[in-house]
Coordinates of C-alpha atoms and ligand atoms in Angstrom, one line a residue:
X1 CA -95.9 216.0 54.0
X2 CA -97.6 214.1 51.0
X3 CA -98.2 216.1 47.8
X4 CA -101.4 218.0 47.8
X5 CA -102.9 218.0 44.4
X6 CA -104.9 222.0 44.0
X7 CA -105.4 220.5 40.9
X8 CA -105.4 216.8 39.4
X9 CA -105.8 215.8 35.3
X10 CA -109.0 213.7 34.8
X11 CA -106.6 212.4 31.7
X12 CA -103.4 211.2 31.0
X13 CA -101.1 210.8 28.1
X14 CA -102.1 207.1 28.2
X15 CA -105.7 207.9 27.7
X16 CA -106.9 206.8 23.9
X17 CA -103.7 205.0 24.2
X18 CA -105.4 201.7 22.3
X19 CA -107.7 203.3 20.2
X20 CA -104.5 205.3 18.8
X21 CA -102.9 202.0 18.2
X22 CA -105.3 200.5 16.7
X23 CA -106.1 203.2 13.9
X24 CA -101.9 203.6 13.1
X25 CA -101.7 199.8 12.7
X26 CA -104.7 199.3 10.1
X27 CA -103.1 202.6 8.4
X28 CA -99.4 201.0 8.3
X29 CA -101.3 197.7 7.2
X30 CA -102.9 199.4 4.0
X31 CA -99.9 202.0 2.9
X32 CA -97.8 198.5 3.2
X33 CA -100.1 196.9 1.3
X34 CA -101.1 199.9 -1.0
X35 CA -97.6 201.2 -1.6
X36 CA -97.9 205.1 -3.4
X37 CA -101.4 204.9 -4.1
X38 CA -102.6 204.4 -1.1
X39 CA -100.6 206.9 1.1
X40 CA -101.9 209.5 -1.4
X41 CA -105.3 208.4 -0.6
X42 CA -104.7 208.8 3.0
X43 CA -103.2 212.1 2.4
X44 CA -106.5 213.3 0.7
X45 CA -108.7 212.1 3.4
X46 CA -106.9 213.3 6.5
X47 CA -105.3 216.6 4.6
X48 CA -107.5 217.1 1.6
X49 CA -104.4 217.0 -0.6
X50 CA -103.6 215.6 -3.8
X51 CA -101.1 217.7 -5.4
X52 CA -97.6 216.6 -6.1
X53 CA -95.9 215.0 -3.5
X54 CA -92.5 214.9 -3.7
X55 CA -91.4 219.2 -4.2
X56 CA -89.4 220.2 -7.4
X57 CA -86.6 223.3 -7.4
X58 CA -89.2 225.2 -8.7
X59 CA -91.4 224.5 -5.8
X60 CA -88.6 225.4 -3.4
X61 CA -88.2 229.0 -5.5
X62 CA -91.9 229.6 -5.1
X63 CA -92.2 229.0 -1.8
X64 CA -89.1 230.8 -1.0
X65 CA -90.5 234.1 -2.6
X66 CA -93.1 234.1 -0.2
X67 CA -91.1 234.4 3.1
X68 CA -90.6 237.7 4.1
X69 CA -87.0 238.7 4.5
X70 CA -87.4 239.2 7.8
X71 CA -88.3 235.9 8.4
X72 CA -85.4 234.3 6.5
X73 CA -83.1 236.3 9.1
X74 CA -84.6 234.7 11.6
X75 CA -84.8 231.3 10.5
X76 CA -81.4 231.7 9.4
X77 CA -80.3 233.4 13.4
X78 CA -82.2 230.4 15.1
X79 CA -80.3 227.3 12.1
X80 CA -77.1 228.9 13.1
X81 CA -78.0 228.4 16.5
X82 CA -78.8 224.8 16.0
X83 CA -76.2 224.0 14.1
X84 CA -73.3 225.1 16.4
X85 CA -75.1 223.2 19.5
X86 CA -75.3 220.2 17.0
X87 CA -71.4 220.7 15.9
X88 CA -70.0 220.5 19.4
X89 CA -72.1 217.8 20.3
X90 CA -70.9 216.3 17.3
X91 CA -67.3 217.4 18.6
X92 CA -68.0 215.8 22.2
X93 CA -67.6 212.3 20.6
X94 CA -64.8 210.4 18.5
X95 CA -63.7 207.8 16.4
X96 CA -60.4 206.0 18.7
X97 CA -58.2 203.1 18.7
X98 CA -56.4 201.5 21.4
X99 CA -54.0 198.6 22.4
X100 CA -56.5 196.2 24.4
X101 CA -53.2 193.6 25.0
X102 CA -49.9 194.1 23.2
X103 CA -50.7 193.2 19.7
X104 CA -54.2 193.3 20.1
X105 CA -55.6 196.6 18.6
X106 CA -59.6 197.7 18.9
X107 CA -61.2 201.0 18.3
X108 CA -64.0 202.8 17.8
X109 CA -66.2 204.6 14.5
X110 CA -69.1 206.8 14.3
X111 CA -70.9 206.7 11.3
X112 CA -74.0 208.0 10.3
X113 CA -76.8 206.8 9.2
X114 CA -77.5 206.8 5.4
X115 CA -81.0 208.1 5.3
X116 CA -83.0 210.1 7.5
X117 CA -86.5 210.7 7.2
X118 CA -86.8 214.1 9.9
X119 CA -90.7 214.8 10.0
X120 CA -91.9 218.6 10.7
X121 CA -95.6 218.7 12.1
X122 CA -97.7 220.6 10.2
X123 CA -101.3 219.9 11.3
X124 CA -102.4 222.9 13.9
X125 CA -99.4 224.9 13.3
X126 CA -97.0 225.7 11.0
X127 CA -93.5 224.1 12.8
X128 CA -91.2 225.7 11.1
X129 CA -88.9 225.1 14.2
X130 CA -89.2 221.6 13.5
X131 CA -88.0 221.3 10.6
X132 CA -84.6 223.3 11.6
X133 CA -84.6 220.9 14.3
X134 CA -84.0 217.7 12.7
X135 CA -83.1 218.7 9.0
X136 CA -79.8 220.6 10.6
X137 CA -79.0 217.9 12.8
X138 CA -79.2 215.2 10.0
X139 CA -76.6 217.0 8.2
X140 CA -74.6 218.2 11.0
X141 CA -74.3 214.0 11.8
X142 CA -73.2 213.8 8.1
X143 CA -76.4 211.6 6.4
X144 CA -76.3 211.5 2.7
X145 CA -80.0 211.2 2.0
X146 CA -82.3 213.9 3.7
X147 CA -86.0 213.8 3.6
X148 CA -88.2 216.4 5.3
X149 CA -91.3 215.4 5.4
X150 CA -94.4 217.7 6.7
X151 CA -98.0 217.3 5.8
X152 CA -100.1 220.1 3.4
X153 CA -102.4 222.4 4.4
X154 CA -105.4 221.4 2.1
X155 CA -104.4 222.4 -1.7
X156 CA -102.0 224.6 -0.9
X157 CA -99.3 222.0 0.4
X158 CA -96.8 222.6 2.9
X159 CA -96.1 225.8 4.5
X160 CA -94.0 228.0 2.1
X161 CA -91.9 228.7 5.3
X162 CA -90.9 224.7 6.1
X163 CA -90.2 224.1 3.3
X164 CA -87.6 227.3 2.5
X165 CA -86.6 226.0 6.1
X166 CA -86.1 222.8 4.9
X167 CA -84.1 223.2 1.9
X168 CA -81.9 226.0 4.2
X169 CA -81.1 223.4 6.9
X170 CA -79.6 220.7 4.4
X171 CA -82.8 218.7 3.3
X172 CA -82.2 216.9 -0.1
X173 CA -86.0 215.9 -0.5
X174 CA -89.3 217.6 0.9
X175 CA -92.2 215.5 1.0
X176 CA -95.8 217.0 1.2
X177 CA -97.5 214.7 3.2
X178 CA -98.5 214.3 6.7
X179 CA -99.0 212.0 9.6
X180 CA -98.9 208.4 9.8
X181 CA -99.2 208.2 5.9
X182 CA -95.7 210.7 5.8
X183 CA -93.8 208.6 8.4
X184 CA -95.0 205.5 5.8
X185 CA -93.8 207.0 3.2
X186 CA -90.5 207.4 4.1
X187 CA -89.7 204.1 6.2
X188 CA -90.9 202.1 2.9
X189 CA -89.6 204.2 0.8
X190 CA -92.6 205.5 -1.6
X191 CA -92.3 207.7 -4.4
X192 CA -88.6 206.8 -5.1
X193 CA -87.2 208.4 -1.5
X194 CA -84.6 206.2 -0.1
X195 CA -86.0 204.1 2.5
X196 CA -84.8 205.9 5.7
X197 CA -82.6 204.1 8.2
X198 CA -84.2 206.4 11.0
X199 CA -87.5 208.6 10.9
X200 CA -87.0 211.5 13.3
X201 CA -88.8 214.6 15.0
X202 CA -91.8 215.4 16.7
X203 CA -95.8 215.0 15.6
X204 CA -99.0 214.2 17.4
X205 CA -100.3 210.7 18.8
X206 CA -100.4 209.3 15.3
X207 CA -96.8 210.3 14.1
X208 CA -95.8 209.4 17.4
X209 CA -97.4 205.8 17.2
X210 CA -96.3 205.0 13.9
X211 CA -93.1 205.3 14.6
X212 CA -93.4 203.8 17.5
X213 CA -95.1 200.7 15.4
X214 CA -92.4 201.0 13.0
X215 CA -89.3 200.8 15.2
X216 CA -87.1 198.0 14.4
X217 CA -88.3 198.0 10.8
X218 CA -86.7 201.4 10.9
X219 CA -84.7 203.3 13.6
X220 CA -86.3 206.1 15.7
X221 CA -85.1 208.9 17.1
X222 CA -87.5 208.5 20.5
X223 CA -91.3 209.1 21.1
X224 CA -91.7 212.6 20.7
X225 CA -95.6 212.9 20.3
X226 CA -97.9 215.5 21.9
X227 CA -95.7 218.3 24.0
X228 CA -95.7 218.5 27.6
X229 CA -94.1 220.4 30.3
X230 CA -93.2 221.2 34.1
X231 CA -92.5 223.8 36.1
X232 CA -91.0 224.1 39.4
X233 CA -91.7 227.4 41.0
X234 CA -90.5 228.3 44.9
X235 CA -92.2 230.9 46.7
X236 CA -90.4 234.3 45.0
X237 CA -91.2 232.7 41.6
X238 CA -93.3 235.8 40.0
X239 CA -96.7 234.2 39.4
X240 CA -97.2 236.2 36.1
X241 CA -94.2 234.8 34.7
X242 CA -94.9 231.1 35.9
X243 CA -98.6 231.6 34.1
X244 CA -97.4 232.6 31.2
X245 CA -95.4 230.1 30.8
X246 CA -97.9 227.7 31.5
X247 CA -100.2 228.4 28.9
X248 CA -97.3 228.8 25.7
X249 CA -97.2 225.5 26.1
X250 CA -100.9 223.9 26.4
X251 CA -101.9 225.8 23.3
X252 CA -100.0 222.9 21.6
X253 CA -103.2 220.6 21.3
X254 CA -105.6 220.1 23.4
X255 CA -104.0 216.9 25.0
X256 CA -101.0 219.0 25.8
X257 CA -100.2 218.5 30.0
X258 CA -98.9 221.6 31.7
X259 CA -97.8 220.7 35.7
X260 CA -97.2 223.1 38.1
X261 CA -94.8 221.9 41.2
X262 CA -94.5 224.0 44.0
X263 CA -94.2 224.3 47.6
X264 CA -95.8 227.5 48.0
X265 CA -99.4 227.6 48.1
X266 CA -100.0 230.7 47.6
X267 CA -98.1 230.8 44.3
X268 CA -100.2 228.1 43.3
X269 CA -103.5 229.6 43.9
X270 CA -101.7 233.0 42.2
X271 CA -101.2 230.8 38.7
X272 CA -104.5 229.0 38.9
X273 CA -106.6 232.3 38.8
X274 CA -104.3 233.7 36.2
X275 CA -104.1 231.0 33.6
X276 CA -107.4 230.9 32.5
X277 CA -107.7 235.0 32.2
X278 CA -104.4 234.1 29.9
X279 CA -106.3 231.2 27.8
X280 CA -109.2 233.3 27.5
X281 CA -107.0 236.2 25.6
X282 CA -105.4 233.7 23.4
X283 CA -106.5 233.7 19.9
X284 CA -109.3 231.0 18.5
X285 CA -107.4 228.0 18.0
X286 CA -104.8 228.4 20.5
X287 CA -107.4 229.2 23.2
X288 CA -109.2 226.0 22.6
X289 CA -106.6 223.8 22.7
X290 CA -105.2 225.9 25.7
X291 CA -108.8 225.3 27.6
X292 CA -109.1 222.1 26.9
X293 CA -105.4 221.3 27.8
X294 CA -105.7 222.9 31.2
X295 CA -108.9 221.1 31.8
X296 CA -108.4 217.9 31.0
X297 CA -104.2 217.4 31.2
X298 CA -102.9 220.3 33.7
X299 CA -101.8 219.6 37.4
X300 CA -100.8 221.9 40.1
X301 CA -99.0 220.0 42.8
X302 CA -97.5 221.8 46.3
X303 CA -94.9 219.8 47.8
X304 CA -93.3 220.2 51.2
X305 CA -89.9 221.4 50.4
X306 CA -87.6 221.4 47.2
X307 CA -86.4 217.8 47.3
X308 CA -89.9 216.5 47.1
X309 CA -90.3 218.9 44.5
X310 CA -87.5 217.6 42.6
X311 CA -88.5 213.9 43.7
X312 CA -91.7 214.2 42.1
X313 CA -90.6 216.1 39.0
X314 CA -88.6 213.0 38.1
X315 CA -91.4 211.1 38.2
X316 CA -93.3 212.7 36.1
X317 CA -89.7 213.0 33.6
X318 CA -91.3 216.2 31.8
X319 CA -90.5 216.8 27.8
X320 CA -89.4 220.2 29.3
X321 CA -88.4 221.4 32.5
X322 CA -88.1 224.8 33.6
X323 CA -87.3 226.0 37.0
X324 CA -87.8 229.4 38.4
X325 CA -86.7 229.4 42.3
X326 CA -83.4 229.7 44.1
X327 CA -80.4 227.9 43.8
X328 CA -80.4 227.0 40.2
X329 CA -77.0 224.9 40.9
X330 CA -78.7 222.8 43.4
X331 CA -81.8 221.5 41.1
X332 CA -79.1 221.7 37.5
X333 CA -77.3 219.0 39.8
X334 CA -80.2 217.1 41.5
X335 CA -82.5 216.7 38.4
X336 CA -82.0 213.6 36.6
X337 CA -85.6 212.6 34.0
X338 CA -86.1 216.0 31.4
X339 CA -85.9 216.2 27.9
X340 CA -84.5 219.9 28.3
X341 CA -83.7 222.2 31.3
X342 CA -85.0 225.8 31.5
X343 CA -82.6 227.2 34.6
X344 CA -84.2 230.7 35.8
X345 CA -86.9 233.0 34.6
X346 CA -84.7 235.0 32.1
X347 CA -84.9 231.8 29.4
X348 CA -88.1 229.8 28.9
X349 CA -89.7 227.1 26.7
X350 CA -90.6 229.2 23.8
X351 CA -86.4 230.1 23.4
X352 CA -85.6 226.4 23.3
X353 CA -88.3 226.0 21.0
X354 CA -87.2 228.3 18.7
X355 CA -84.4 229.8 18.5
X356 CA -81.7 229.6 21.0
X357 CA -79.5 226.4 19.8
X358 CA -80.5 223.3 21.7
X359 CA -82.8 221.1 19.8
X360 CA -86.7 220.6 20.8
X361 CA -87.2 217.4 19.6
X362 CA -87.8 215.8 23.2
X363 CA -88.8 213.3 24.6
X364 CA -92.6 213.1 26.0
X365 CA -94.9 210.9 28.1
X366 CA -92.4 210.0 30.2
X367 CA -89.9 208.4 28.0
X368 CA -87.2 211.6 29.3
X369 CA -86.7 208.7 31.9
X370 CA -84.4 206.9 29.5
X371 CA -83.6 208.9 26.7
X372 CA -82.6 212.6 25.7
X373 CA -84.0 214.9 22.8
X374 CA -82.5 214.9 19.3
X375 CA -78.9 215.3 18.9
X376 CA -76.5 214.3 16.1
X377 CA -75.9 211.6 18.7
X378 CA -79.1 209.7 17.1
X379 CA -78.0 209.5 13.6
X380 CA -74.8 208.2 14.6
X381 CA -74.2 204.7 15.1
X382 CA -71.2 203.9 17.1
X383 CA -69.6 200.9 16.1
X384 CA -66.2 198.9 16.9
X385 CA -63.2 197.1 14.8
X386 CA -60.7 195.1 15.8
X387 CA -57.2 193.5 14.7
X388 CA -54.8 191.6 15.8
X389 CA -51.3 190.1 15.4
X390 CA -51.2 186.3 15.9
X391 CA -49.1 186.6 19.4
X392 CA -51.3 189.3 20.3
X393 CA -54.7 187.1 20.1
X394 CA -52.9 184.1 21.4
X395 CA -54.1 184.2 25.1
X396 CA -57.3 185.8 23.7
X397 CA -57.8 182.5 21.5
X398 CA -57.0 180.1 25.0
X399 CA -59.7 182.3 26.7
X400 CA -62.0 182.0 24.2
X401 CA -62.1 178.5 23.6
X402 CA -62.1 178.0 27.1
X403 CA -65.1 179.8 28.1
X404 CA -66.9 178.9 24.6
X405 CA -66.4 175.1 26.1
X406 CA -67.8 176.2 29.7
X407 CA -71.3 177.4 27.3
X408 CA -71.5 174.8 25.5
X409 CA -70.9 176.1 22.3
X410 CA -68.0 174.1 20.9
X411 CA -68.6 175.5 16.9
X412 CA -67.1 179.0 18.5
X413 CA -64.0 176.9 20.6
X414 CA -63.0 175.8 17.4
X415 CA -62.8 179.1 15.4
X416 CA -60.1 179.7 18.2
X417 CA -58.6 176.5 18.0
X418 CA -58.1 176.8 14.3
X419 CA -56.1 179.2 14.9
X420 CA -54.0 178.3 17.8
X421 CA -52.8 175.2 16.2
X422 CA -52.2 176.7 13.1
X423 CA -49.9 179.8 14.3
X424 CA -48.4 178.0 16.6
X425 CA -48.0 174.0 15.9
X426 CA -45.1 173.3 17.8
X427 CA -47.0 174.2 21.1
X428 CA -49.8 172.4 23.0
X429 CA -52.9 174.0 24.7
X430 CA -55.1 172.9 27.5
X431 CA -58.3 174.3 25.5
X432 CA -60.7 172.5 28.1
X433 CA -62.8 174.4 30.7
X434 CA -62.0 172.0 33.4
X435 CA -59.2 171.8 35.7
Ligands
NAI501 N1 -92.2 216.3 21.4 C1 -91.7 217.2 20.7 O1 -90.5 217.4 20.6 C2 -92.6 218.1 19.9 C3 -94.0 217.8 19.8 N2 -94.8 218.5 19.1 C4 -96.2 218.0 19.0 O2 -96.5 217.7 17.7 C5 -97.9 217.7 17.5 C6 -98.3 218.4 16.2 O3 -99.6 217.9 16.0 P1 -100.4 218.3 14.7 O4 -100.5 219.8 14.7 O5 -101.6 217.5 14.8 O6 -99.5 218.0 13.5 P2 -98.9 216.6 12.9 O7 -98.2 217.0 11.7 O8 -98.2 215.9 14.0 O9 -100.2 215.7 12.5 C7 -101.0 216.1 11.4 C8 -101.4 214.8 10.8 O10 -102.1 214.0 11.6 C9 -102.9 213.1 10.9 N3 -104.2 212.9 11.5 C10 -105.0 213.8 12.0 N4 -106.2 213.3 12.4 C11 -106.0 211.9 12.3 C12 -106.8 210.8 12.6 N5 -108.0 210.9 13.2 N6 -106.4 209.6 12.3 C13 -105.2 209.4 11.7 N7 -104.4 210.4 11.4 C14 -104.8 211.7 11.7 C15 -103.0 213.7 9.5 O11 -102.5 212.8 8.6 C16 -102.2 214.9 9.5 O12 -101.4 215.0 8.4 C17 -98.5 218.3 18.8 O13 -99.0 217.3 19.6 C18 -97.2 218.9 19.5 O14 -97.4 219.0 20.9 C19 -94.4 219.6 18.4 C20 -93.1 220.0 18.4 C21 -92.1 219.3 19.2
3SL502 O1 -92.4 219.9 22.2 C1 -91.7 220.9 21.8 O2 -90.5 220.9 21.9 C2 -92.4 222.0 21.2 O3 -92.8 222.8 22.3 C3 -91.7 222.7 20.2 S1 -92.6 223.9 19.3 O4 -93.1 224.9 20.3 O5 -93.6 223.3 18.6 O6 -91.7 224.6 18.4
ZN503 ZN1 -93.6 224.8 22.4

């Protein structure tokens, strides 16, 4: 049976695509140009902000004062969380060394990075989350220079509860400023930051483009722009629950794509008459960009039978992907594209999200086809050594000047024959690549 679409998006995350580009570009062009100056001006026009921008302690004091306490136990529940995911992942990989050939010795380091920039969005909503996210992972990974980075709201700056986030999870440096002029800021390294060897976390198209722009110039953690999400729902999926769901997640913007896959029809028609009754009793901002969401980005797909289902879900490779129908073994071991998995309708989104250890910095718009969300894993870089005795290279200098000849590249033969005819004189080599 082909997919039946009950409900198809008009637009995509590709739509605006260009114009998005072309706006980051002329941005990056100016702040490059510019330097401080001109990122502050940026920050005033798009956030109506020109206090200080780099905090003081006595920032970080005052903002901490104004979290509740009840808050701070929870922030601090949902970093311990993080941090032990982000400590075993770190666990799960390890500097080695082994005897390639006798006398030939190689191995393995991880080291990481130097600088992070890890930016915390800040535009609609407060993401505190965020900033646990990727501060706690940078220091988890070891990096001596932490910026967090999130942008003010109008003259009151950043969130009081970031930035006591922030300064909880490990960050050394909390910059007030937002979007593509933050992501700037950090990769060129204005206002005496460290320029960062790798900007990470999530933000919307422009944050995500920037980076995206910047990449090379500056490591990357992955795109991680505007959130979207799937679900795959059987028949005895409770349509309540599946709506729900649903709609936590378009009230992140109003280009925020929901997808429902399922094979029963009358689930389907079940969700699509609940979720706007759901957007409709969201509060002001949240229900518009809830509406608009499901309008313009939302799809409801019914599929044969659960293959398909998973077939097409990897298509799509969804930031998250939550599945609430039988047989959670089978679709743990058949799905291959998500950022993170939601097995069963006792977890959901919003736990990820928040609080329950594994980080949701993910990947979006498709990119979960090649990469996974943040993990210490990104500010790592695994590199190699070797060493070697003089016998042990010996029939690894032969080879090599044998195959460097077969290229053509006879400057790299000689480094081996250098050596070969210094260690051992007495000897002669056939360092030719024909018979
Ligand atoms: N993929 C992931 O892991 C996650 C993604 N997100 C996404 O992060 C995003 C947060 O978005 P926002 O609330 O907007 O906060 P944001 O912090 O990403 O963006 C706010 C900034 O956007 C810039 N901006 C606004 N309008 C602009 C314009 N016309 N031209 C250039 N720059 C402009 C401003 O500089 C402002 O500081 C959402 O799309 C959400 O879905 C959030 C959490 C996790
Ligand atoms: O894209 C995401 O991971 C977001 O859903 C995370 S949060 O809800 O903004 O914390
Ligand atoms: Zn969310």
């Amino acid at each position: 049976m082909a997919r039946t679409y009950l409900k198809k998006a008009p637009r995509t995350a590709q739509t605006d695509a260009t114009e998005t580009q072309g706006i980051v570009r002329g941005i990056l062009t100016e702040i490059r140009e510019g330097g401080d100056a001109k990122a502050q001006e940026y920050a005033d026009k798009f956030d109506n902000y020109s206090g200080p921008t780099l905090l003081t302690q006595d920032d970080i004091d005052a903002a901490s004062v104004k979290v509740s306490q009840k808050l701070k136990d929870d922030i601090q529940f949902a970093h311990d969380n993080v941090r032990r995911f982000a400590e075993a992942q770190k666990a799960s990989s390890s500097d080695f060394e082994m005897e390639i050939q006798p006398g030939l010795i190689a191995g393995q380091r991880i080291i990481p990075v130097n600088a992070a920039g890890c930016y915390a969005p800040g535009g609609r909503y407060s993401h505190v989350a965020s900033a646990m996210m990727t501060v706690t992972t940078a220091s988890v990974a070891g990096v001596q220079h932490i910026t967090a980075c999130s942008p003010p709201q109008g003259e009151e700056g950043v969130s009081p509860a970031i930035i006591y986030a922030a300064n909880l999870c490990g960050a050394h440096k909390i910059l007030s400023m937002g979007g593509v002029q933050g992501v700037a800021a950090m990769t060129y390294g204005l206002f005496g930051l460290p320029k960062a060897d790798i900007i990470v976390g999530p933000g919307n198209q422009f944050v995500a483009e920037a980076k995206r722009q910047l990449f090379g110039q500056v490591g990357i953690d992955m795109i991680a722009g505007p959130t979207d999400s799937l679900i795959l729902a059987d028949g005895n999926a409770d349509a309540e629950i599946v709506a729900v769901d649903l709609v936590s997640q378009a009230e992140h913007g109003y280009n925020s794509p929901v997808w429902l896959v399922t094979d029963s029809t009358d689930l389907a028609q079940k969700v699509m008459t609940r979720v706007p009754e759901l957007i409709e009793d969201l509060p002001g901002l949240n229900r518009d960009n809830a509406f608009a969401a499901w309008r313009d980005y939302a799809e409801v797909i019914v599929c044969a039978d659960r293959e398909e289902m998973a077939a097409c879900s990897d298509e799509y490779a969804p930031e998250h992907l939550t599945v609430q129908a039988a047989d959670l073994d089978w679709w743990l071991n058949r799905l291959t594209c998500y950022g993170s998995l939601f097995l069963g309708e006792e977890t959901t989104v919003s736990y990820g999200d928040k609080a329950s250890g594994t980080n949701h910095v993910l990947p979006t718009s498709g990119s979960a086809r090649y990469t996974g969300g943040l993990s210490v894993h990104k500010y790592m870089k695994t590199v190699t050594w070797q060493r070697a005795t003089r016998d042990g290279a010996k029939r690894v200098a032969e080879a090599t000047a044998r195959i460097s000849r077969l290229e053509g590249m006879e400057g790299h033969a000689r480094a081996a024959d250098v050596r070969l005819h210094k260690y051992f004189p007495t000897e002669n080599f056939d360092l030719s690549a024909q018979d």
